Short mmCIF file of C-alpha atoms in Angstrom, two decimals:
data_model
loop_
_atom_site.label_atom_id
_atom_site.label_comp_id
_atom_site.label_asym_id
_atom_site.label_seq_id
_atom_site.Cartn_x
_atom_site.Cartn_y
_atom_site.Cartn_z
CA UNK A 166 87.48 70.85 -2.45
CA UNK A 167 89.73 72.54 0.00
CA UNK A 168 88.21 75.67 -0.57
CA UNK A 169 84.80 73.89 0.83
CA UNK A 170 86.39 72.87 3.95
CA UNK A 171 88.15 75.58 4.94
CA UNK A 172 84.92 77.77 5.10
CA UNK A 173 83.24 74.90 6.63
CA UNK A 174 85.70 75.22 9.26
CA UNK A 175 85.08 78.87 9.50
CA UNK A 176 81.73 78.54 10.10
CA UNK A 177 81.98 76.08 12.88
CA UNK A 178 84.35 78.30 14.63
CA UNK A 179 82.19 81.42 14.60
CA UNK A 180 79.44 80.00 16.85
CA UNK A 181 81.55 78.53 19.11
CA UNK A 182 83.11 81.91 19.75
CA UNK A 183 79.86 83.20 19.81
CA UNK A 184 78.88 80.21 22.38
CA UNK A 185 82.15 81.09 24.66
CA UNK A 186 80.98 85.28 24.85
CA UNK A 187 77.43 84.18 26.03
CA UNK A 188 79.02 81.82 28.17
CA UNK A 189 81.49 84.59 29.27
CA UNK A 190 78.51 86.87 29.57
CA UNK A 191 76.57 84.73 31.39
CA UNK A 192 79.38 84.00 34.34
CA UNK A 193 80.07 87.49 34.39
CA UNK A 194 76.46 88.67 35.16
CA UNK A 195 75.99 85.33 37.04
CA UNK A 196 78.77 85.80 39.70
CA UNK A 197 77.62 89.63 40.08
CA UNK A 198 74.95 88.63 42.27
CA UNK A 199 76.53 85.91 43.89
CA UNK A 200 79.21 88.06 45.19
CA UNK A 201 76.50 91.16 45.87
CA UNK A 202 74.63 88.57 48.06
CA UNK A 203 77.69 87.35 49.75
CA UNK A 204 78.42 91.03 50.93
CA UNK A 205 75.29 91.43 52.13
CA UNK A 206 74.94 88.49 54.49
CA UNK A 207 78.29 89.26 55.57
CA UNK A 208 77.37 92.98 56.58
CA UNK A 209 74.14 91.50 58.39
CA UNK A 210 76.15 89.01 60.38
CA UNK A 211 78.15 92.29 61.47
CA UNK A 212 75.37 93.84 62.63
CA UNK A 213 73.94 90.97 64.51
CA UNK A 214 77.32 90.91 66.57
CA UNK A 215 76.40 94.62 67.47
CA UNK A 216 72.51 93.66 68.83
CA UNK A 217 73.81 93.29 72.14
CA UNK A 218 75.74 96.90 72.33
CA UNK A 219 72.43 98.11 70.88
CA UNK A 220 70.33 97.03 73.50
CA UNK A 221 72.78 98.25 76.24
CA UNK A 222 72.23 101.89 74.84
CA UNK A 223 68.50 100.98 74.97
CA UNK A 224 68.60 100.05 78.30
CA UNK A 225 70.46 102.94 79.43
CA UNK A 226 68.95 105.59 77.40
CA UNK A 227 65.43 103.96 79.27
CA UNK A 228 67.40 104.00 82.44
CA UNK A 229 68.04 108.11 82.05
CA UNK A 230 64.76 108.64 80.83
CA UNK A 231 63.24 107.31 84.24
CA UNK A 232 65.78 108.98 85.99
CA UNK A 233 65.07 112.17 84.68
CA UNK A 234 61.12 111.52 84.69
CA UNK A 235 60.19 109.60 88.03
CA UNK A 236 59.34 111.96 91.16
CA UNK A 237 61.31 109.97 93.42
CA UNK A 238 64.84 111.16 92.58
CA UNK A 239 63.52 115.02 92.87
CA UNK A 240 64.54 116.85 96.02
CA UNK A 241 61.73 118.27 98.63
CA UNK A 242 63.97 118.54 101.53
CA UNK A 243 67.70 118.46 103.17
CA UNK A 244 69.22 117.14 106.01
CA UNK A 245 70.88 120.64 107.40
CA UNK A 246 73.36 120.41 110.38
CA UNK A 247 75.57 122.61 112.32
CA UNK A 248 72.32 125.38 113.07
CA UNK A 249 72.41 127.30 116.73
CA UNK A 250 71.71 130.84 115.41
CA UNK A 251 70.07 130.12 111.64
CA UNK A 252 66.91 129.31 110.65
CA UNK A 253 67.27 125.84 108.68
CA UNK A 254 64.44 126.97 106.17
CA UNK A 255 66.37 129.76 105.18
CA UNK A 256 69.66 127.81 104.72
CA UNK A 257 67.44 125.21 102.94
CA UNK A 258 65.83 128.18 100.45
CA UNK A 259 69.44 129.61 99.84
CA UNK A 260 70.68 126.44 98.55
CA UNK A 261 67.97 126.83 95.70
CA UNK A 262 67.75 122.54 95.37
CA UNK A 263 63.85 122.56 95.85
CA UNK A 264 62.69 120.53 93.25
CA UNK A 265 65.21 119.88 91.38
CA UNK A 266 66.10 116.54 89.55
CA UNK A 267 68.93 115.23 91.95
CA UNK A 268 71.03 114.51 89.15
CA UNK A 269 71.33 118.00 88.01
CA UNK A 270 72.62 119.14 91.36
CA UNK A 271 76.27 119.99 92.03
CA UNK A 272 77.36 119.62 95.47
CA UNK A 273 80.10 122.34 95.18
CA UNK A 274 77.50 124.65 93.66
CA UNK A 275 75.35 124.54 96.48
CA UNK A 276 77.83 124.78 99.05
CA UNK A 277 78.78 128.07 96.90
CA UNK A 278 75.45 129.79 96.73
CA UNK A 279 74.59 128.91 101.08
CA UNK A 280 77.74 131.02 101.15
CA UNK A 281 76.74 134.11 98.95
CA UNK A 282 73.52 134.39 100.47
CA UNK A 283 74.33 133.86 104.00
CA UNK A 284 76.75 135.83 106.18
CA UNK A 285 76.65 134.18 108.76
CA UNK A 286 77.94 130.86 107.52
CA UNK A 287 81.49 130.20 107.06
CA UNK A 288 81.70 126.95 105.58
CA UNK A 289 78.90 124.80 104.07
CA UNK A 290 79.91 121.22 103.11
CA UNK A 291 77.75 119.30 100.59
CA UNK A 292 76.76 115.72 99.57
CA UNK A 293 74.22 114.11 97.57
CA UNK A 294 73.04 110.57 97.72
CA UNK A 295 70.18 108.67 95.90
CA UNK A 296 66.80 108.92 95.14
CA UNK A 297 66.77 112.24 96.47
CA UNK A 298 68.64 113.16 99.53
CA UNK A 299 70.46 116.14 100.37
CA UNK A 300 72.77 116.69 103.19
CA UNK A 301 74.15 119.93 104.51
CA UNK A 302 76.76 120.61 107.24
CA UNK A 303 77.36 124.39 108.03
CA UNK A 304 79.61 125.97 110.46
CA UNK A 305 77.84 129.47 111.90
CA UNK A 306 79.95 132.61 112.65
CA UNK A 307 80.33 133.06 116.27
CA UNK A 308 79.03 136.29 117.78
CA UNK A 309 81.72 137.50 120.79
CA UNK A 310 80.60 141.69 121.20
CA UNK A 311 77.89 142.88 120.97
CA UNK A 312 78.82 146.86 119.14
CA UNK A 313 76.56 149.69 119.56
CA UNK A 314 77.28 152.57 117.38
CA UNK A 315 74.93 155.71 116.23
CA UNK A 316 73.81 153.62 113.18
CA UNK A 317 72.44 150.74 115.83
CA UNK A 318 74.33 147.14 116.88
CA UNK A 319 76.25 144.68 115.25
CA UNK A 320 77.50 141.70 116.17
CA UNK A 321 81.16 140.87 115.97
CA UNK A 322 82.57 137.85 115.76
CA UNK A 323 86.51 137.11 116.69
CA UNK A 324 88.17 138.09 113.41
CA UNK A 325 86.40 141.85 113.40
CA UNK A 326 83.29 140.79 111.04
CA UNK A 327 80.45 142.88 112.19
CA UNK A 328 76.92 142.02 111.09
CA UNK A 329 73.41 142.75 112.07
CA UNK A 330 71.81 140.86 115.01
CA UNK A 331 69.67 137.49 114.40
CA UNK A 332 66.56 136.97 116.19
CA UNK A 333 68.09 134.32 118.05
CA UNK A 334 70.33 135.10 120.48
CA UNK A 335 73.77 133.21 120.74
CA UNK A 336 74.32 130.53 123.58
CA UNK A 337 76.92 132.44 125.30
CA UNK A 338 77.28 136.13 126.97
CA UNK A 339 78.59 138.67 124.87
CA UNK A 340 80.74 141.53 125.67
CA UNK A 341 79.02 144.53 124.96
CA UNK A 342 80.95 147.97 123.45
CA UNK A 343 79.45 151.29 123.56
CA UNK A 344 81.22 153.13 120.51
CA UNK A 345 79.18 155.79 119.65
CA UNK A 346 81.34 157.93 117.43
CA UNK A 347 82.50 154.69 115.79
CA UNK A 348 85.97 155.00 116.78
CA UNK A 349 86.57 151.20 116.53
CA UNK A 350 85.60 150.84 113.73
CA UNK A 351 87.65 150.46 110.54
CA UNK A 352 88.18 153.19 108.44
CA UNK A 353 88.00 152.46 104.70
CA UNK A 354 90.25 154.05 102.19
CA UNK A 355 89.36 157.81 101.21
CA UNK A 356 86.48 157.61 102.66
CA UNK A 357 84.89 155.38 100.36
CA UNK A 358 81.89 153.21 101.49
CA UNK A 359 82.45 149.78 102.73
CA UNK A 360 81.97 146.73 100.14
CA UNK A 361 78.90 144.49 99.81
CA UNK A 362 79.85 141.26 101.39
CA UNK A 363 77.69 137.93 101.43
CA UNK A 364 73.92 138.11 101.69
CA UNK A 365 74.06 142.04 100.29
CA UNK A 366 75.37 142.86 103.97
CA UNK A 367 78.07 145.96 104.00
CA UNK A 368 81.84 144.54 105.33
CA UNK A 369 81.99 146.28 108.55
CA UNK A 370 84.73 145.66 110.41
CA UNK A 371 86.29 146.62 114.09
CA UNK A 372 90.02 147.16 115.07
CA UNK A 373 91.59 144.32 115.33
CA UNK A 374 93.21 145.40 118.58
CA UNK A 375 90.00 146.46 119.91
CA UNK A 376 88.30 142.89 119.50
CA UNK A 377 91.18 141.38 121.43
CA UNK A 378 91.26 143.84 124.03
CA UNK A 379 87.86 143.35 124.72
CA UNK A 380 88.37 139.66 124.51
CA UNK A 381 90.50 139.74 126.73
CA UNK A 382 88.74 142.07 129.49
CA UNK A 383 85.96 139.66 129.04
CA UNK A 384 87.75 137.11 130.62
CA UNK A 385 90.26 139.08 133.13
CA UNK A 386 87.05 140.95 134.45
CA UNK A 387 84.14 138.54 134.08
CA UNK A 388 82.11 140.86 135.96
CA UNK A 389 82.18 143.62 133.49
CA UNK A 390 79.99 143.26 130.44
CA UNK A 391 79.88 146.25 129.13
CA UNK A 392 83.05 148.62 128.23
CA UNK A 393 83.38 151.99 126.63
CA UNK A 394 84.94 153.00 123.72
CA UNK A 395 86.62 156.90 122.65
CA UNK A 396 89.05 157.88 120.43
CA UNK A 397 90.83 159.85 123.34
CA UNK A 398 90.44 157.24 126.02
CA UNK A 399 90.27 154.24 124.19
CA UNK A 400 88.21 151.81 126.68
CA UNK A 401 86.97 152.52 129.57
CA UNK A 402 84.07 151.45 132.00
CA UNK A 403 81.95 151.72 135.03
CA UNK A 404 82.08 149.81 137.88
CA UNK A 405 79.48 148.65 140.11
CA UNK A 406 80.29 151.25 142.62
CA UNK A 407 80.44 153.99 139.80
CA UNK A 408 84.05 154.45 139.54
CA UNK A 409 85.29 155.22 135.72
CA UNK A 410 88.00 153.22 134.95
CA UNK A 411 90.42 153.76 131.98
CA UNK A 412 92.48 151.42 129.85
CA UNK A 413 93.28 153.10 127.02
CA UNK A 414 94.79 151.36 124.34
CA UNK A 415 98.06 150.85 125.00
CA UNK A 416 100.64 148.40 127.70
CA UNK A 417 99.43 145.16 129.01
CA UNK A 418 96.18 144.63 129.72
CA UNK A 419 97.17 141.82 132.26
CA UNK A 420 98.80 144.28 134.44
CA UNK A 421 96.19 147.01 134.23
CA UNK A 422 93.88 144.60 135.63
CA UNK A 423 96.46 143.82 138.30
CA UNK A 424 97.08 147.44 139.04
CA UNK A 425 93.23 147.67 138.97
CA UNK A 426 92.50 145.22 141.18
CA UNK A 427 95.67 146.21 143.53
CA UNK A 428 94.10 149.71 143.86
CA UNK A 429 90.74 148.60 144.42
CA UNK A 430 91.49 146.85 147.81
CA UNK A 431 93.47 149.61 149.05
CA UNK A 432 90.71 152.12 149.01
CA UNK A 433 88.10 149.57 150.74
CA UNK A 434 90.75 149.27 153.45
CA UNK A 435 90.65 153.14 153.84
CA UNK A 436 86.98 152.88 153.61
CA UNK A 437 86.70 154.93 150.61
CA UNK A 438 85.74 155.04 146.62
CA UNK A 439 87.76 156.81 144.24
CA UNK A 440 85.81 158.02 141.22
CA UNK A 441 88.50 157.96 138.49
CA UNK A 442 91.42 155.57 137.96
CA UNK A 443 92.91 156.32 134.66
CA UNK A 444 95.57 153.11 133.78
CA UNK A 445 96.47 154.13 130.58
CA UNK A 446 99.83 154.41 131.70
CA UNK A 447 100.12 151.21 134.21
CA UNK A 448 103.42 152.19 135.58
CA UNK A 449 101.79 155.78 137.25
CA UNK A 450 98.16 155.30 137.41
CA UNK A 451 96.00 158.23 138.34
CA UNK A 452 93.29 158.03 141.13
CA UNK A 453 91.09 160.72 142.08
#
């Protein structure tokens, strides 16, 4: 009967659907892995591309570690030039690199802190080289008077700077000033006390005209180390024969000393020794 074969047709049917959703199921949960495993062997072949960058970073992070933990690049000691008048141990102990990793060191640093702590340095060049050497290059302030006062000497260099003596003494003479009222000095503002400078050491300073006045005696009367200094006759000294001489302050200290020198050779041809010649005014000089 038709009837029959329709709902024998009906029944074949509804497996095969059945059949096609396992089927369907089946690929679906089938190609899930396939694809999960795909991704995953492609992510480990990225990383194995990256082994070789890792390793770098292990060799360098090894590399620092060493660096940082061997004794060899630690610093016990500098190569200090440019000393006449410092002590290289204290140069070496202001520059604060004793035992230190070499690596943590800054060149400008250390320059900076030789320069705080030491007033008598004026430049301080720096440079580092591996394992563990330092080297140093200062350049010393130059003592050129010698300044007594009523608080005790200083040293002065050619810009004014005064500063307390070293134990060493410098290579050269120095022209010595007698100031005891501290008349050459320079006076700070209202009376205020002078500023810490480098090393903790007051900035003292001298007239500038004074320093080149006495400069420049130094070398038109290399005789005479020692000069004098007043607030109302400026500077002045002794002879060998005991004759006060005064410069004052002001006119041309290359005449004075011509004048000086002029009047000096008249009075040995007379056979006589003034005991005052007062140049302060070059033009009429008074001798007694």
């Amino acid at each position: 009967m038709p009837g029959n074969k329709t709902s024998r047709r009906r029944q074949s049917a509804a497996p095969a659907a059945r059949t096609r959703r396992r089927r369907s199921y089946r690929a679906s949960v089938g190609v899930g892995p396939v694809r999960v495993q795909r991704e995953v062997l492609r992510g480990t072949g990225w990383h194995l591309q990256k082994w070789p960058a890792f390793l770098l970073v292990g060799v360098l992070v090894g590399l620092l570690y060493m660096a940082m933990s061997l004794d060899t690049f630690y610093v016990y000691g500098a190569d200090i030039q440019g000393t006449s008048l410092l002590n290289p141990d204290e140069i070496y102990a202001a520059a604060g690199v004793e035992g230190f990793n070499v690596f943590w060191l800054d060149e400008q640093a250390i320059a900076a802190r030789v320069l705080h702590q030491m007033p008598y340095v004026t430049d301080a060049r720096v440079r580092l080289q591996l394992p563990n050497q330092v080297h140093l290059a200062i350049t010393e302030r130059r003592p050129r008077i010698a300044w007594e006062t009523s608080q005790g000497r200083a040293w002065v260099d050619d810009q004014g700077i005064a500063l307390p003596p070293l134990p060493k003494s410098p290579s050269e003479a120095l022209v010595h000033l007698v100031d005891l009222q501290q008349a050459a000095m320079v006076a700070q503002p209202n009376d205020q006390p002078p500023p810490i400078g480098p090393g903790g050491v007051p900035v003292v300073k001298m007239q500038p005209a004074v320093v080149q006045a006495l400069l420049s005696l130094g070398t038109l009367l290399p005789g005479t180390q020692t000069f004098n200094y007043d607030a109302q006759s400026g500077l002045n000294f002794r002879t060998v024969d005991g004759v006060s001489v005064i410069f004052g302050m002001k006119g041309d200290l290359d005449r004075k000393v011509a004048v000086l020198q002029a009047i000096q050779r008249q009075w040995k041809d007379f056979g006589r020794t003034p005991t005052l010649i007062d140049l302060r005014v070059a033009e009429r000089p008074f001798v007694r």
